[in-house]
Amino acid sequence: MTSTTTHRAGEQETEPYTVPLAPGVTAYVQPDGGWCLNNAGFVTDGGRTLLIDTAATERRALLLRDAVLASGAPLPSTVVNTHHHGDHTYGNCVFTPAATVVGHAACRSETLAAGLQLHAAWPQIDYGHVEVTAPDITYTGAMTVHVGGTEVRLIHPGPAHTIGDTIVHLPQHGVVFTGDLVFNGGTPFAMMGSISGWLRALDVLRGLDAHVVVPGHGRVTGPSAYDTVEEYLRRVQELARAAHAAGRTPLEAAREADLGEFAALQESERLVANIHRAYAELDGLPPGSPLDVPTVFGDMAQLNGGKPVACHL
């Protein structure tokens, strides 16, 4: 099994690697950060370990487990899920029942409702042995977990990327794990959440004043990443308002859109999914109201030159 390495500035990584952020705090990054290649992290005092998110396949979750052990930390007794998407939750079963899974109440309900969600989207992938494993302990507004002397704050910012997002904030170290509230180098994806809520969530993140930001996908970064996500989402809102008023479909709106500097972001086909969500909000539907997934993924394929959305596993 391939082992992970510690990242050195300037390297172009292709395999998962770890980034030490503070004493006992480590980010786990999976290049290239595209569809299904998420980040994770762990906090340890040498006696206990808390893991933040897992991975999309059994093999990748085992690599994450190996990285925890290679750091000298014990296997996690707690796993925190930042939201319910399978790339962040499928690997939970590798760490349970020894670990207790924690997440927002909606993360639990959405994980159970979605089932083997990635299997449905990308049936050709070898996921290995995966059992749907939802959070055992849930919260609604905020929750604090202590790992030795390190305070780990779990904050629900409201519906944003999904309806059950969790921000993981380590105030003593100025570190925040954002889950998919931040994509560094990738296109934000609001199909299952709320664009207006996501903008409010970015204000919550700014208020934490963390100087190290671990995004859900892409390299570890800083708080300037919030500005990029905000500018993109506001661009989507502007495009959607004009196209909705003109009676265009989301796909027509996306095809006619000029994204400017955001056109270079990875997974640019997500634009049409985001416009579908923006239209739902303009129609007055509640945040996170279910969209027709086959239609949205079909539109993304059309925007992607007729090619299905590509899983990067």
XYZ file of N, CA, C and O in Angstrom, residues 110-291:
728
model
N -29.117 13.016 6.201
C -28.796 13.009 4.774
C -27.899 11.831 4.405
O -28.032 11.257 3.325
N -26.982 11.451 5.295
C -26.148 10.275 5.038
C -27.011 9.029 4.911
O -26.837 8.208 3.995
N -27.961 8.875 5.821
C -28.841 7.709 5.783
C -29.747 7.734 4.561
O -29.979 6.700 3.918
N -30.250 8.914 4.218
C -31.152 9.027 3.065
C -30.415 8.781 1.755
O -30.961 8.176 0.824
N -29.155 9.230 1.682
C -28.395 9.121 0.423
C -27.872 7.712 0.194
O -27.642 7.319 -0.956
N -27.661 6.949 1.258
C -27.176 5.583 1.098
C -25.846 5.526 0.365
O -24.957 6.356 0.595
N -25.707 4.566 -0.534
C -24.471 4.414 -1.306
C -24.495 5.374 -2.497
O -24.551 4.991 -3.659
N -24.435 6.651 -2.165
C -24.647 7.737 -3.130
C -23.623 7.754 -4.253
O -23.957 8.005 -5.411
N -22.358 7.502 -3.928
C -21.326 7.536 -4.970
C -21.465 6.355 -5.921
O -21.157 6.476 -7.113
N -21.926 5.222 -5.401
C -22.162 4.072 -6.271
C -23.176 4.414 -7.357
O -23.052 3.960 -8.502
N -24.184 5.198 -6.986
C -25.222 5.562 -7.958
C -24.676 6.515 -9.010
O -25.018 6.411 -10.196
N -23.792 7.430 -8.593
C -23.260 8.427 -9.530
C -22.156 7.866 -10.415
O -22.073 8.166 -11.607
N -21.288 7.019 -9.826
C -20.137 6.479 -10.560
C -20.033 4.979 -10.281
O -19.153 4.530 -9.509
N -20.896 4.161 -10.877
C -20.920 2.725 -10.563
C -19.675 1.975 -11.012
O -19.436 0.854 -10.554
N -18.876 2.556 -11.881
C -17.693 1.870 -12.407
C -16.522 1.876 -11.433
O -15.543 1.144 -11.633
N -16.585 2.662 -10.369
C -15.464 2.797 -9.443
C -15.430 1.617 -8.472
O -16.464 1.149 -8.003
N -14.231 1.155 -8.164
C -14.055 0.109 -7.152
C -13.956 0.790 -5.788
O -12.896 1.290 -5.404
N -15.057 0.800 -5.044
C -15.080 1.458 -3.739
C -14.588 0.545 -2.623
O -14.353 1.015 -1.505
N -14.427 -0.737 -2.906
C -14.075 -1.673 -1.854
C -15.272 -1.936 -0.959
O -16.425 -1.751 -1.360
N -14.997 -2.377 0.250
C -16.082 -2.657 1.191
C -16.493 -1.358 1.882
O -15.720 -0.763 2.636
N -17.698 -0.910 1.598
C -18.213 0.324 2.187
C -19.562 0.038 2.822
O -20.446 -0.547 2.187
N -19.712 0.438 4.067
C -21.000 0.383 4.744
C -21.399 1.801 5.118
O -20.574 2.561 5.645
N -22.628 2.185 4.812
C -23.105 3.520 5.157
C -23.048 3.672 6.676
O -23.662 2.904 7.424
N -22.273 4.656 7.127
C -22.041 4.854 8.559
C -22.285 6.317 8.889
O -21.437 7.179 8.634
N -23.444 6.606 9.447
C -23.840 7.973 9.760
C -23.349 8.368 11.158
O -22.993 7.508 11.967
N -23.313 9.668 11.446
C -22.929 10.098 12.797
C -23.785 9.447 13.880
O -25.006 9.365 13.765
N -23.123 9.006 14.953
C -23.787 8.449 16.125
C -24.191 9.547 17.098
O -25.158 9.421 17.836
N -23.381 10.614 17.133
C -23.644 11.759 17.995
C -23.866 12.964 17.100
O -23.060 13.238 16.194
N -24.960 13.675 17.321
C -25.289 14.820 16.482
C -25.494 16.066 17.342
O -25.728 15.992 18.547
N -25.397 17.211 16.685
C -25.630 18.498 17.332
C -26.403 19.365 16.355
O -26.620 18.975 15.189
N -26.827 20.532 16.785
C -27.555 21.429 15.880
C -26.835 22.766 15.684
O -26.473 23.108 14.565
N -26.584 23.516 16.731
C -25.959 24.831 16.566
C -24.446 24.795 16.635
O -23.746 25.195 15.705
N -23.918 24.332 17.767
C -22.468 24.266 17.967
C -22.171 23.208 19.018
O -23.031 22.847 19.821
N -20.949 22.748 18.995
C -20.521 21.694 19.927
C -19.012 21.811 20.090
O -18.307 22.210 19.153
N -18.518 21.491 21.262
C -17.072 21.534 21.507
C -16.584 20.165 21.948
O -17.192 19.529 22.814
N -15.493 19.725 21.346
C -14.815 18.489 21.715
C -13.407 18.867 22.162
O -12.767 19.718 21.535
N -12.922 18.249 23.235
C -11.571 18.527 23.708
C -10.683 17.312 23.445
O -11.034 16.194 23.809
N -9.563 17.554 22.793
C -8.559 16.514 22.572
C -7.340 16.930 23.381
O -6.545 17.775 22.953
N -7.220 16.376 24.588
C -6.195 16.868 25.495
C -6.455 18.333 25.783
O -7.563 18.732 26.157
N -5.460 19.160 25.550
C -5.621 20.594 25.781
C -6.107 21.367 24.575
O -6.189 22.603 24.618
N -6.438 20.688 23.496
C -6.873 21.374 22.279
C -8.393 21.415 22.203
O -9.059 20.385 22.262
N -8.913 22.616 22.057
C -10.349 22.814 21.912
C -10.720 22.717 20.435
O -10.136 23.416 19.596
N -11.655 21.839 20.126
C -12.117 21.636 18.752
C -13.584 22.056 18.701
O -14.458 21.378 19.238
N -13.846 23.176 18.081
C -15.204 23.708 18.009
C -15.869 23.272 16.705
O -15.322 23.474 15.620
N -17.053 22.703 16.833
C -17.860 22.314 15.683
C -18.981 23.340 15.554
O -19.752 23.555 16.493
N -19.067 23.954 14.382
C -20.009 25.054 14.167
C -20.844 24.768 12.934
O -20.297 24.505 11.852
N -22.154 24.831 13.092
C -23.039 24.719 11.934
C -23.385 26.130 11.467
O -24.006 26.898 12.207
N -22.997 26.499 10.224
C -23.226 27.867 9.754
C -24.591 28.083 9.114
O -24.865 29.152 8.586
N -25.447 27.047 9.132
C -26.698 27.085 8.380
C -26.503 26.390 7.048
O -25.379 26.032 6.661
N -27.580 26.162 6.305
C -27.456 25.510 4.991
C -26.524 26.293 4.076
O -26.672 27.515 3.931
N -25.588 25.593 3.467
C -24.614 26.249 2.592
C -24.232 25.287 1.468
O -24.959 25.163 0.487
N -23.118 24.600 1.606
C -22.781 23.565 0.616
C -23.824 22.450 0.666
O -24.256 21.930 -0.368
N -24.213 22.064 1.873
C -25.328 21.147 2.111
C -26.148 21.730 3.253
O -25.815 22.800 3.788
N -27.183 21.017 3.675
C -27.967 21.523 4.800
C -27.371 21.116 6.144
O -27.840 21.580 7.188
N -26.325 20.277 6.124
C -25.752 19.785 7.370
C -24.270 20.018 7.508
O -23.543 19.175 8.040
N -23.778 21.178 7.068
C -22.345 21.467 7.096
C -21.836 21.690 8.516
O -22.547 22.223 9.372
N -20.579 21.322 8.733
C -19.878 21.592 9.984
C -18.537 22.245 9.681
O -17.769 21.748 8.856
N -18.282 23.369 10.337
C -16.956 23.992 10.353
C -16.217 23.460 11.572
O -16.778 23.393 12.669
N -14.973 23.064 11.408
C -14.158 22.586 12.524
C -13.089 23.637 12.805
O -12.184 23.845 11.996
N -13.218 24.299 13.952
C -12.339 25.424 14.285
C -11.468 25.082 15.484
O -11.966 24.598 16.508
N -10.168 25.324 15.338
C -9.216 25.141 16.429
C -8.700 26.521 16.832
O -7.691 27.011 16.302
N -9.401 27.195 17.738
C -9.079 28.604 18.012
C -7.684 28.820 18.570
O -7.057 29.856 18.280
N -7.160 27.863 19.341
C -5.823 28.049 19.919
C -4.738 28.088 18.848
O -3.682 28.689 19.042
N -5.003 27.456 17.715
C -3.991 27.338 16.665
C -4.297 28.196 15.440
O -3.487 28.226 14.511
N -5.445 28.864 15.425
C -5.791 29.667 14.255
C -5.997 28.826 13.011
O -5.679 29.256 11.899
N -6.558 27.627 13.195
C -6.764 26.689 12.089
C -8.249 26.409 11.950
O -8.958 26.249 12.942
N -8.701 26.330 10.709
C -10.089 25.948 10.448
C -10.128 24.924 9.316
O -9.425 25.063 8.316
N -10.895 23.861 9.542
C -11.209 22.895 8.497
C -12.609 23.238 8.007
O -13.580 23.153 8.763
N -12.720 23.636 6.748
C -13.971 24.195 6.242
C -14.908 23.164 5.635
O -16.064 23.487 5.333
N -14.429 21.905 5.429
C -15.219 21.025 4.580
C -15.373 21.692 3.218
O -14.523 22.491 2.790
N -16.453 21.415 2.528
C -16.607 21.914 1.165
C -17.189 23.320 1.083
O -17.649 23.757 0.023
N -17.130 24.060 2.183
C -17.427 25.493 2.111
C -16.334 26.225 1.348
O -16.536 27.337 0.873
N -15.174 25.591 1.223
C -14.083 26.148 0.416
C -13.541 25.063 -0.505
O -13.197 23.970 -0.052
N -13.507 25.369 -1.791
C -12.778 24.582 -2.787
C -11.609 25.460 -3.223
O -11.830 26.563 -3.741
N -10.394 25.008 -3.033
C -9.235 25.788 -3.450
C -8.781 25.309 -4.826
O -8.194 24.240 -4.959
N -9.104 26.095 -5.845
C -8.776 25.721 -7.217
C -9.888 24.976 -7.918
O -9.792 24.679 -9.108
N -10.956 24.677 -7.206
C -12.100 23.984 -7.790
C -13.343 24.843 -7.730
O -13.423 25.825 -6.984
N -14.328 24.477 -8.513
C -15.583 25.227 -8.576
C -16.489 24.846 -7.407
O -16.723 23.659 -7.177
N -16.992 25.817 -6.652
C -17.967 25.508 -5.597
C -19.165 24.753 -6.166
O -19.504 24.893 -7.348
N -19.835 23.983 -5.298
C -20.924 23.111 -5.734
C -22.072 23.235 -4.739
O -22.005 22.707 -3.627
N -23.123 23.926 -5.150
C -24.231 24.269 -4.245
C -25.506 23.491 -4.530
O -26.563 23.852 -4.019
N -25.433 22.422 -5.306
C -26.646 21.728 -5.724
C -27.509 21.301 -4.543
O -28.739 21.317 -4.621
N -26.903 20.917 -3.425
C -27.664 20.374 -2.296
C -27.771 21.346 -1.125
O -28.145 20.937 -0.027
N -27.455 22.613 -1.362
C -27.462 23.562 -0.253
C -28.171 24.854 -0.559
O -29.336 24.870 -0.954
N -27.445 25.948 -0.391
C -28.022 27.285 -0.576
C -26.911 28.255 -0.913
O -25.928 28.356 -0.168
N -27.066 28.977 -2.004
C -26.049 29.973 -2.365
C -26.075 31.138 -1.394
O -25.034 31.580 -0.899
N -27.253 31.647 -1.085
C -27.340 32.754 -0.131
C -26.846 32.313 1.243
O -26.159 33.059 1.948
N -27.176 31.081 1.629
C -26.682 30.561 2.901
C -25.182 30.383 2.903
O -24.511 30.602 3.931
N -24.629 29.995 1.773
C -23.176 29.812 1.659
C -22.471 31.151 1.864
O -21.429 31.225 2.544
N -23.037 32.218 1.317
C -22.444 33.540 1.515
C -22.449 33.923 2.990
O -21.483 34.495 3.496
N -23.517 33.573 3.695
C -23.553 33.827 5.145
C -22.518 32.969 5.867
O -21.882 33.416 6.832
N -22.336 31.740 5.397
C -21.348 30.848 6.015
C -19.933 31.410 5.869
O -19.098 31.256 6.778
N -19.648 32.048 4.751
C -18.332 32.659 4.566
C -18.104 33.770 5.582
O -16.978 33.962 6.073
N -19.155 34.514 5.922
C -19.020 35.533 6.968
C -18.734 34.890 8.320
O -17.968 35.426 9.128
N -19.352 33.724 8.572
C -19.047 32.997 9.807
C -17.573 32.609 9.828
O -16.873 32.794 10.839
N -17.074 32.103 8.721
C -15.669 31.715 8.641
C -14.754 32.913 8.859
O -13.765 32.820 9.607
N -15.073 34.022 8.254
C -14.237 35.216 8.438
C -14.206 35.635 9.906
O -13.178 36.071 10.423
N -15.330 35.480 10.571
C -15.408 35.879 11.969
C -14.557 35.031 12.892
O -14.278 35.437 14.032
N -14.133 33.865 12.444
C -13.289 33.000 13.272
C -11.834 33.458 13.278
O -11.058 33.049 14.140
N -11.465 34.262 12.287
C -10.129 34.865 12.225
C -9.009 33.831 12.206
O -7.941 34.033 12.787
N -9.249 32.713 11.550
C -8.206 31.689 11.407
C -7.258 32.083 10.282
O -7.685 32.596 9.246
N -5.977 31.822 10.480
C -5.004 32.172 9.447
C -4.618 30.984 8.585
O -3.971 31.152 7.542
N -4.984 29.768 9.007
C -4.738 28.559 8.209
C -6.088 27.943 7.872
O -6.896 27.671 8.760
N -6.326 27.738 6.581
C -7.609 27.233 6.099
C -7.377 25.917 5.357
O -6.649 25.876 4.355
N -7.992 24.855 5.874
C -7.939 23.564 5.190
C -9.252 23.410 4.430
O -10.305 23.227 5.036
N -9.201 23.511 3.099
C -10.437 23.418 2.320
C -10.899 21.973 2.187
O -10.148 21.030 2.501
N -12.110 21.793 1.717
C -12.599 20.444 1.471
C -11.883 19.768 0.327
O -11.744 18.538 0.295
N -11.394 20.576 -0.626
C -10.664 20.072 -1.795
C -9.600 21.102 -2.149
O -9.855 22.303 -2.128
N -8.410 20.621 -2.497
C -7.339 21.521 -2.900
C -6.329 21.758 -1.791
O -6.475 21.273 -0.662
N -5.300 22.507 -2.120
C -4.198 22.732 -1.183
C -4.624 23.557 0.029
O -5.532 24.376 -0.058
N -3.913 23.350 1.131
C -4.099 24.182 2.321
C -3.822 25.627 1.935
O -2.900 25.931 1.166
N -4.622 26.536 2.474
C -4.568 27.912 2.020
C -4.788 28.859 3.194
O -4.611 28.477 4.356
N -5.161 30.081 2.888
C -5.441 31.088 3.903
C -6.803 31.702 3.682
O -7.543 31.323 2.763
N -7.182 32.687 4.498
C -8.528 33.244 4.420
C -8.857 33.995 3.132
O -10.030 34.277 2.876
N -7.856 34.298 2.305
C -8.157 34.932 1.014
C -9.015 34.018 0.144
O -9.703 34.494 -0.777
N -8.999 32.713 0.435
C -9.822 31.776 -0.334
C -11.305 32.083 -0.181
O -12.095 31.792 -1.082
N -11.699 32.672 0.953
C -13.106 33.021 1.138
C -13.561 34.025 0.081
O -14.691 33.961 -0.401
N -12.672 34.952 -0.253
C -13.032 35.985 -1.227
C -13.288 35.370 -2.603
O -14.230 35.771 -3.300
N -12.459 34.414 -2.989
C -12.637 33.767 -4.293
C -13.976 33.051 -4.359
O -14.707 33.162 -5.351
N -14.306 32.298 -3.303
C -15.581 31.580 -3.275
C -16.736 32.572 -3.306
O -17.709 32.387 -4.050
N -16.628 33.645 -2.522
C -17.715 34.632 -2.497
C -17.908 35.283 -3.862
O -19.044 35.422 -4.344
N -16.826 35.675 -4.495
C -16.940 36.333 -5.804
C -17.577 35.405 -6.826
O -18.397 35.828 -7.652
N -17.198 34.130 -6.783
C -17.802 33.167 -7.708
C -19.302 33.040 -7.446
O -20.114 33.089 -8.388
N -19.688 32.864 -6.199
C -21.108 32.670 -5.886
C -21.927 33.896 -6.237
O -23.071 33.772 -6.717
N -21.379 35.075 -6.026
C -22.111 36.292 -6.410
C -22.239 36.386 -7.926
O -23.255 36.865 -8.445
N -21.230 35.922 -8.650
C -21.319 35.889 -10.116
C -22.453 34.952 -10.544
O -23.233 35.273 -11.447
N -22.558 33.803 -9.891
C -23.636 32.864 -10.202
C -24.995 33.512 -9.937
O -25.919 33.394 -10.748
N -25.122 34.197 -8.812
C -26.392 34.862 -8.502
C -26.761 35.885 -9.568
O -27.923 35.966 -9.994
N -25.802 36.669 -10.017
C -26.059 37.676 -11.052
C -26.498 37.015 -12.353
O -27.472 37.451 -12.992
N -25.778 35.977 -12.766
C -26.130 35.265 -13.993
C -27.533 34.674 -13.893
O -28.331 34.755 -14.835
N -27.826 34.081 -12.740
C -29.116 33.420 -12.555
C -30.259 34.421 -12.560
O -31.317 34.160 -13.159
N -30.076 35.547 -11.896
C -31.160 36.544 -11.856
C -31.514 37.009 -13.261
O -32.697 37.098 -13.626
N -30.500 37.311 -14.067
C -30.760 37.806 -15.420
C -31.388 36.728 -16.288
O -32.366 36.981 -17.010
N -30.871 35.512 -16.232
C -31.382 34.434 -17.083
C -32.768 33.983 -16.641
O -33.620 33.665 -17.478
N -33.006 33.930 -15.342
C -34.313 33.543 -14.822
C -35.372 34.532 -15.275
O -36.465 34.146 -15.713
N -35.044 35.810 -15.197
C -35.990 36.846 -15.619
C -36.277 36.764 -17.111
O -37.383 37.101 -17.562
N -35.298 36.309 -17.891
C -35.466 36.201 -19.345
C -36.088 34.877 -19.766
O -36.318 34.656 -20.965
N -36.365 33.998 -18.814
C -37.006 32.725 -19.134
C -36.086 31.675 -19.705
O -36.549 30.698 -20.303
N -34.772 31.824 -19.519
C -33.838 30.822 -20.019
C -33.743 29.645 -19.046
O -33.944 29.805 -17.843
N -33.430 28.480 -19.577
C -33.206 27.322 -18.721
C -31.841 27.470 -18.052
O -30.973 28.219 -18.528
N -31.598 26.740 -16.959
C -30.261 26.788 -16.358
C -29.151 26.408 -17.339
O -28.077 27.020 -17.321
N -29.400 25.426 -18.195
C -28.369 25.032 -19.153
C -28.115 26.135 -20.161
O -26.959 26.428 -20.502
N -29.180 26.781 -20.647
C -28.998 27.912 -21.565
C -28.214 29.022 -20.883
O -27.307 29.630 -21.489
N -28.548 29.295 -19.634
C -27.849 30.351 -18.896
C -26.376 30.018 -18.748
O -25.504 30.887 -18.911
N -26.067 28.759 -18.434
C -24.678 28.360 -18.237
C -23.887 28.426 -19.543
O -22.724 28.841 -19.557
N -24.526 28.010 -20.630
C -23.833 28.024 -21.923
C -23.519 29.451 -22.387
O -22.519 29.683 -23.054
N -24.371 30.389 -22.012
C -24.177 31.783 -22.444
C -23.294 32.578 -21.494
O -22.907 33.702 -21.793
N -22.964 31.986 -20.350
C -22.279 32.732 -19.291
C -20.819 33.003 -19.625
O -20.137 32.158 -20.223
N -20.367 34.158 -19.213
C -18.940 34.489 -19.252
C -18.450 34.502 -17.812
O -18.736 35.421 -17.049
N -17.722 33.461 -17.437
C -17.247 33.341 -16.057
C -15.949 34.095 -15.806
O -15.479 34.168 -14.673
N -15.359 34.638 -16.862
C -14.127 35.374 -16.672
C -13.052 34.532 -16.028
O -12.770 33.410 -16.455
N -12.466 35.051 -14.937
C -11.361 34.355 -14.283
C -11.782 33.020 -13.664
O -10.945 32.147 -13.431
N -13.079 32.838 -13.430
C -13.539 31.600 -12.798
C -13.681 30.448 -13.791
O -13.873 29.307 -13.385
N -13.565 30.742 -15.076
C -13.660 29.684 -16.080
C -12.512 28.687 -15.958
O -12.629 27.545 -16.402
N -11.413 29.108 -15.350
C -10.247 28.236 -15.220
C -10.343 27.301 -14.020
O -9.500 26.405 -13.870
N -11.339 27.469 -13.178
C -11.479 26.592 -12.017
C -11.803 25.178 -12.467
O -12.519 24.967 -13.448
N -11.278 24.207 -11.729
C -11.572 22.813 -12.008
C -13.071 22.553 -11.841
O -13.729 23.179 -11.029
N -13.607 21.612 -12.631
C -15.038 21.260 -12.581
C -15.938 22.452 -12.912
O -16.944 22.706 -12.234
N -15.606 23.187 -13.966
C -16.404 24.356 -14.324
C -17.833 23.981 -14.710
O -18.732 24.828 -14.679
N -18.073 22.689 -15.035
C -19.433 22.254 -15.370
C -20.395 22.381 -14.193
O -21.621 22.365 -14.365
N -19.852 22.546 -12.979
C -20.725 22.731 -11.821
C -21.536 24.020 -11.911
O -22.500 24.200 -11.164
N -21.146 24.906 -12.803
C -21.892 26.151 -12.967
C -23.371 25.891 -13.165
O -24.219 26.556 -12.554
N -23.727 24.945 -14.013
C -25.140 24.726 -14.302
C -25.867 24.175 -13.079
O -27.034 24.508 -12.829
N -25.197 23.348 -12.279
C -25.808 22.867 -11.034
C -26.057 24.026 -10.086
O -27.108 24.093 -9.417
N -25.110 24.941 -10.030
C -25.261 26.104 -9.155
C -26.381 27.020 -9.634
O -27.100 27.615 -8.820
N -26.552 27.116 -10.951
C -27.654 27.926 -11.482
C -28.990 27.260 -11.173
O -29.981 27.937 -10.840
N -29.053 25.937 -11.239
C -30.272 25.230 -10.822
C -30.622 25.599 -9.381
O -31.788 25.862 -9.060
N -29.623 25.622 -8.500
C -29.884 25.986 -7.102
C -30.307 27.446 -6.989
O -31.231 27.779 -6.229
N -29.652 28.317 -7.743
C -30.018 29.734 -7.702
C -31.443 29.943 -8.192
O -32.192 30.761 -7.632
N -31.852 29.207 -9.219
C -33.233 29.299 -9.708
C -34.214 28.854 -8.622
O -35.277 29.466 -8.435
N -33.881 27.777 -7.911
C -34.755 27.296 -6.839
C -34.932 28.372 -5.780
O -36.039 28.581 -5.262
N -33.849 29.085 -5.466
C -33.945 30.155 -4.479
C -34.775 31.312 -5.014
O -35.585 31.900 -4.278
N -34.600 31.634 -6.286
C -35.408 32.703 -6.886
C -36.885 32.332 -6.926
O -37.756 33.209 -6.859
N -37.153 31.036 -7.003
C -38.540 30.566 -6.994
C -39.115 30.463 -5.583
O -40.271 30.052 -5.408
N -38.301 30.791 -4.577
C -38.784 30.804 -3.211
C -38.740 29.474 -2.497
O -39.329 29.329 -1.416
N -38.049 28.485 -3.060
C -37.961 27.183 -2.403
C -36.997 27.257 -1.217
O -36.026 28.016 -1.247
N -37.238 26.482 -0.168
C -36.356 26.516 1.012
C -34.948 26.040 0.668
O -34.754 25.263 -0.277
N -33.956 26.483 1.447
C -32.581 26.007 1.231
C -32.507 24.488 1.276
O -33.141 23.851 2.122
N -31.762 23.935 0.351
C -31.575 22.493 0.330
C -32.732 21.707 -0.236
O -32.692 20.467 -0.232
N -33.759 22.383 -0.734
C -34.872 21.649 -1.343
C -34.335 20.728 -2.431
O -33.508 21.137 -3.250
N -34.765 19.470 -2.451
C -34.204 18.526 -3.421
C -34.387 18.984 -4.866
O -35.472 19.432 -5.252
N -33.336 18.887 -5.639
C -33.394 19.113 -7.076
C -33.428 17.754 -7.756
O -33.124 16.724 -7.155
